[in-house]
Tab-separated table of C-alpha atoms in Angstrom:
chain	number	residue	atom	x	y	z
A	1	MET	CA	3.895	-14.883	-6.871
A	2	GLY	CA	6.362	-12.247	-5.891
A	3	MET	CA	6.290	-9.842	-2.822
A	4	THR	CA	3.031	-7.765	-2.740
A	5	ILE	CA	1.251	-5.307	-0.569
A	6	HIS	CA	-2.454	-5.025	-0.129
A	7	PHE	CA	-4.614	-2.778	1.980
A	8	THR	CA	-7.931	-3.449	3.671
A	9	ALA	CA	-9.957	-0.531	5.554
A	10	ALA	CA	-10.728	-1.422	9.047
A	11	THR	CA	-12.567	0.508	11.884
A	12	PRO	CA	-10.822	1.446	14.837
A	13	GLU	CA	-12.433	-1.321	16.883
A	14	GLU	CA	-11.163	-3.899	14.378
A	15	LEU	CA	-7.731	-2.322	14.526
A	16	ASP	CA	-7.904	-2.778	18.187
A	17	LYS	CA	-8.789	-6.280	18.057
A	18	GLY	CA	-6.331	-6.812	15.470
A	19	LYS	CA	-3.596	-5.413	17.884
A	20	GLN	CA	-4.672	-7.862	20.750
A	21	ASP	CA	-5.093	-10.686	18.528
A	22	PRO	CA	-3.239	-10.540	15.063
A	23	GLU	CA	-4.153	-14.138	14.139
A	24	TRP	CA	-7.787	-13.083	14.023
A	25	VAL	CA	-6.856	-10.324	11.264
A	26	GLU	CA	-6.246	-13.087	8.797
A	27	ASP	CA	-9.620	-14.887	9.131
A	28	PHE	CA	-11.243	-11.119	9.197
A	29	ILE	CA	-9.841	-10.368	5.767
A	30	GLU	CA	-10.390	-13.836	4.575
A	31	GLY	CA	-13.976	-13.565	5.633
A	32	LEU	CA	-14.348	-10.265	3.475
A	33	TRP	CA	-13.362	-12.219	0.349
A	34	GLY	CA	-16.148	-14.542	-0.692
A	35	ASP	CA	-15.268	-16.894	-3.530
A	36	GLY	CA	-12.489	-14.638	-4.860
A	37	GLU	CA	-14.697	-11.416	-5.000
A	38	PHE	CA	-14.517	-8.680	-2.113
A	39	SER	CA	-17.793	-9.070	-0.643
A	40	THR	CA	-18.213	-5.761	1.059
A	41	PRO	CA	-18.306	-3.195	-1.693
A	42	ASP	CA	-18.550	-0.232	0.830
A	43	ARG	CA	-15.209	-0.982	2.439
A	44	PRO	CA	-12.352	0.198	0.569
A	45	CYS	CA	-9.627	-2.293	-0.321
A	46	GLY	CA	-6.713	-2.245	-2.784
A	47	GLY	CA	-2.876	-1.610	-2.919
A	48	PRO	CA	0.268	-1.319	-4.889
A	49	ASP	CA	0.708	-5.044	-5.198
A	50	LYS	CA	4.155	-5.554	-6.768
A	51	ALA	CA	4.550	-1.816	-7.537
A	52	TRP	CA	5.050	-0.998	-3.674
A	53	ALA	CA	9.073	-0.511	-4.101
A	54	GLY	CA	8.703	1.191	-7.230
A	55	LEU	CA	6.094	3.823	-5.596
A	56	GLU	CA	8.121	4.003	-2.562
A	57	TYR	CA	11.263	5.134	-4.637
A	58	LEU	CA	9.230	7.723	-6.543
A	59	LEU	CA	7.729	9.128	-3.570
A	60	GLY	CA	10.990	9.219	-1.877
A	61	GLN	CA	12.657	11.227	-4.898
A	62	ALA	CA	9.641	13.788	-4.845
A	63	ASP	CA	10.365	14.450	-1.148
A	64	ASP	CA	6.684	15.351	-0.434
A	65	VAL	CA	5.443	12.272	1.093
A	66	GLY	CA	8.074	9.893	2.017
A	67	LEU	CA	6.030	6.814	2.259
A	68	GLU	CA	7.807	3.613	3.556
A	69	PHE	CA	5.195	0.736	3.368
A	70	LEU	CA	7.208	-1.708	5.353
A	71	MET	CA	7.927	0.933	8.152
A	72	ASP	CA	4.935	2.754	8.350
A	73	GLY	CA	2.000	1.689	10.484
A	74	ASP	CA	2.096	-0.766	13.614
A	75	MET	CA	3.677	-3.934	12.863
A	76	LEU	CA	1.347	-6.524	14.222
A	77	LEU	CA	3.352	-9.750	13.450
A	78	GLU	CA	7.025	-9.869	14.050
A	79	ASN	CA	7.681	-11.520	10.475
A	80	GLY	CA	6.580	-8.331	9.153
A	81	THR	CA	3.695	-9.635	7.253
A	82	LEU	CA	0.875	-7.605	8.981
A	83	PHE	CA	0.410	-3.762	9.875
A	84	ALA	CA	-2.185	-1.829	11.498
A	85	TRP	CA	-2.454	1.815	10.093
A	86	PRO	CA	-4.547	4.051	12.285
A	87	PRO	CA	-7.311	6.237	11.122
A	88	GLU	CA	-5.258	9.567	11.699
A	89	GLN	CA	-2.431	8.063	9.711
A	90	VAL	CA	-4.576	6.962	6.727
A	91	ALA	CA	-6.212	10.467	6.589
A	92	SER	CA	-2.875	12.315	6.693
A	93	LEU	CA	-1.621	9.999	3.949
A	94	ALA	CA	-4.780	10.457	1.848
A	95	GLN	CA	-4.335	14.293	2.062
A	96	ARG	CA	-0.590	14.114	1.110
A	97	LEU	CA	-1.166	11.741	-1.730
A	98	ARG	CA	-4.201	13.801	-3.258
A	99	ALA	CA	-1.949	16.876	-3.474
A	100	LEU	CA	0.816	15.077	-5.128
A	101	PRO	CA	-0.146	14.573	-8.941
A	102	TRP	CA	1.361	11.715	-10.664
A	103	GLU	CA	3.183	14.076	-12.979
A	104	GLN	CA	5.243	14.955	-10.192
A	105	LEU	CA	6.318	11.556	-9.366
A	106	ALA	CA	6.774	10.440	-12.954
A	107	VAL	CA	9.603	12.793	-13.677
A	108	HIS	CA	11.801	10.786	-11.350
A	109	PHE	CA	11.231	7.663	-13.200
A	110	ASP	CA	14.671	6.403	-14.159
A	111	PRO	CA	14.834	2.604	-15.092
A	112	GLU	CA	18.641	2.516	-15.104
A	113	LYS	CA	18.850	4.188	-11.628
A	114	MET	CA	16.119	2.138	-10.320
A	115	LEU	CA	17.502	-1.154	-11.695
A	116	ALA	CA	21.081	-0.002	-10.133
A	117	GLU	CA	19.609	0.556	-6.765
A	118	ASN	CA	17.995	-2.919	-7.107
A	119	ILE	CA	14.365	-1.457	-6.753
A	120	TYR	CA	11.901	-4.556	-6.653
A	121	PRO	CA	10.529	-5.963	-8.915
A	122	ARG	CA	13.478	-5.216	-11.288
A	123	VAL	CA	11.597	-4.750	-14.404
A	124	TRP	CA	11.753	-1.191	-14.807
A	125	ASP	CA	13.553	-1.256	-18.243
A	126	CYS	CA	10.390	-2.986	-19.732
A	127	GLU	CA	7.919	-1.359	-21.726
A	128	GLY	CA	4.905	-0.207	-20.059
A	129	GLU	CA	6.556	0.000	-16.639
A	130	LEU	CA	5.703	3.649	-16.029
A	131	GLU	CA	2.084	3.206	-16.826
A	132	TRP	CA	2.046	0.330	-14.483
A	133	LEU	CA	3.324	2.417	-11.745
A	134	LYS	CA	0.681	5.288	-12.592
A	135	GLY	CA	-2.184	2.744	-12.308
A	136	SER	CA	-0.690	1.438	-9.021
A	137	TYR	CA	-0.310	4.973	-7.706
A	138	GLU	CA	-3.970	5.834	-8.645
A	139	GLU	CA	-5.087	2.778	-6.780
A	140	VAL	CA	-3.241	3.577	-3.808
A	141	VAL	CA	-4.582	7.277	-3.671
A	142	THR	CA	-8.028	5.974	-4.356
A	143	PHE	CA	-7.746	3.521	-1.466
A	144	PHE	CA	-6.300	6.102	1.064
A	145	THR	CA	-8.950	8.925	-0.066
A	146	GLU	CA	-11.806	6.330	0.406
A	147	ALA	CA	-10.668	4.873	3.478
A	148	ALA	CA	-10.128	8.443	5.009
A	149	GLU	CA	-13.446	9.629	3.915
A	150	GLY	CA	-15.207	6.607	5.585
A	151	GLY	CA	-13.228	7.154	8.794
A	152	TYR	CA	-11.208	4.008	8.336
A	153	GLY	CA	-7.982	2.743	9.243
A	154	ALA	CA	-6.341	-0.085	7.459
A	155	PHE	CA	-4.645	-3.313	7.685
A	156	MET	CA	-1.786	-3.802	5.406
A	157	GLU	CA	-0.659	-7.282	4.326
A	158	PHE	CA	2.666	-7.970	2.911
A	159	SER	CA	2.962	-11.289	1.009
A	160	PHE	CA	6.416	-12.682	-0.048
């Protein structure tokens, strides 16, 4: 399966409840998925999946955003698998991401360097990886934009 990151939009009240009872969040998110389909189409969800470290690398090279998926947000579980991102953080990141076109990130794609730096998932020299990163970036931008427009924060799940 590998290490993945996924975001689910959450209201301020849901974030507060999750901070008080992190185990509630798992049931809450699971309840939004009915039979493998996201049952709440008006609530944004998505994420970079396995592309998270590659996107972090490109964003860090671009110097404009400096996103660290596993350091940003408020850690809810000590094992580092669940985070809460308040609406203000989601809105700020959405604004910064919308201002950063993919082409500005793509120039930093360097498979040899990314492999040498052990950037997960270590597939950067395979054909199609730049397009995969582009699709993941677009999904992240869409998620944060839609969540911000709805006044949402987010729960971020890190699976490994």
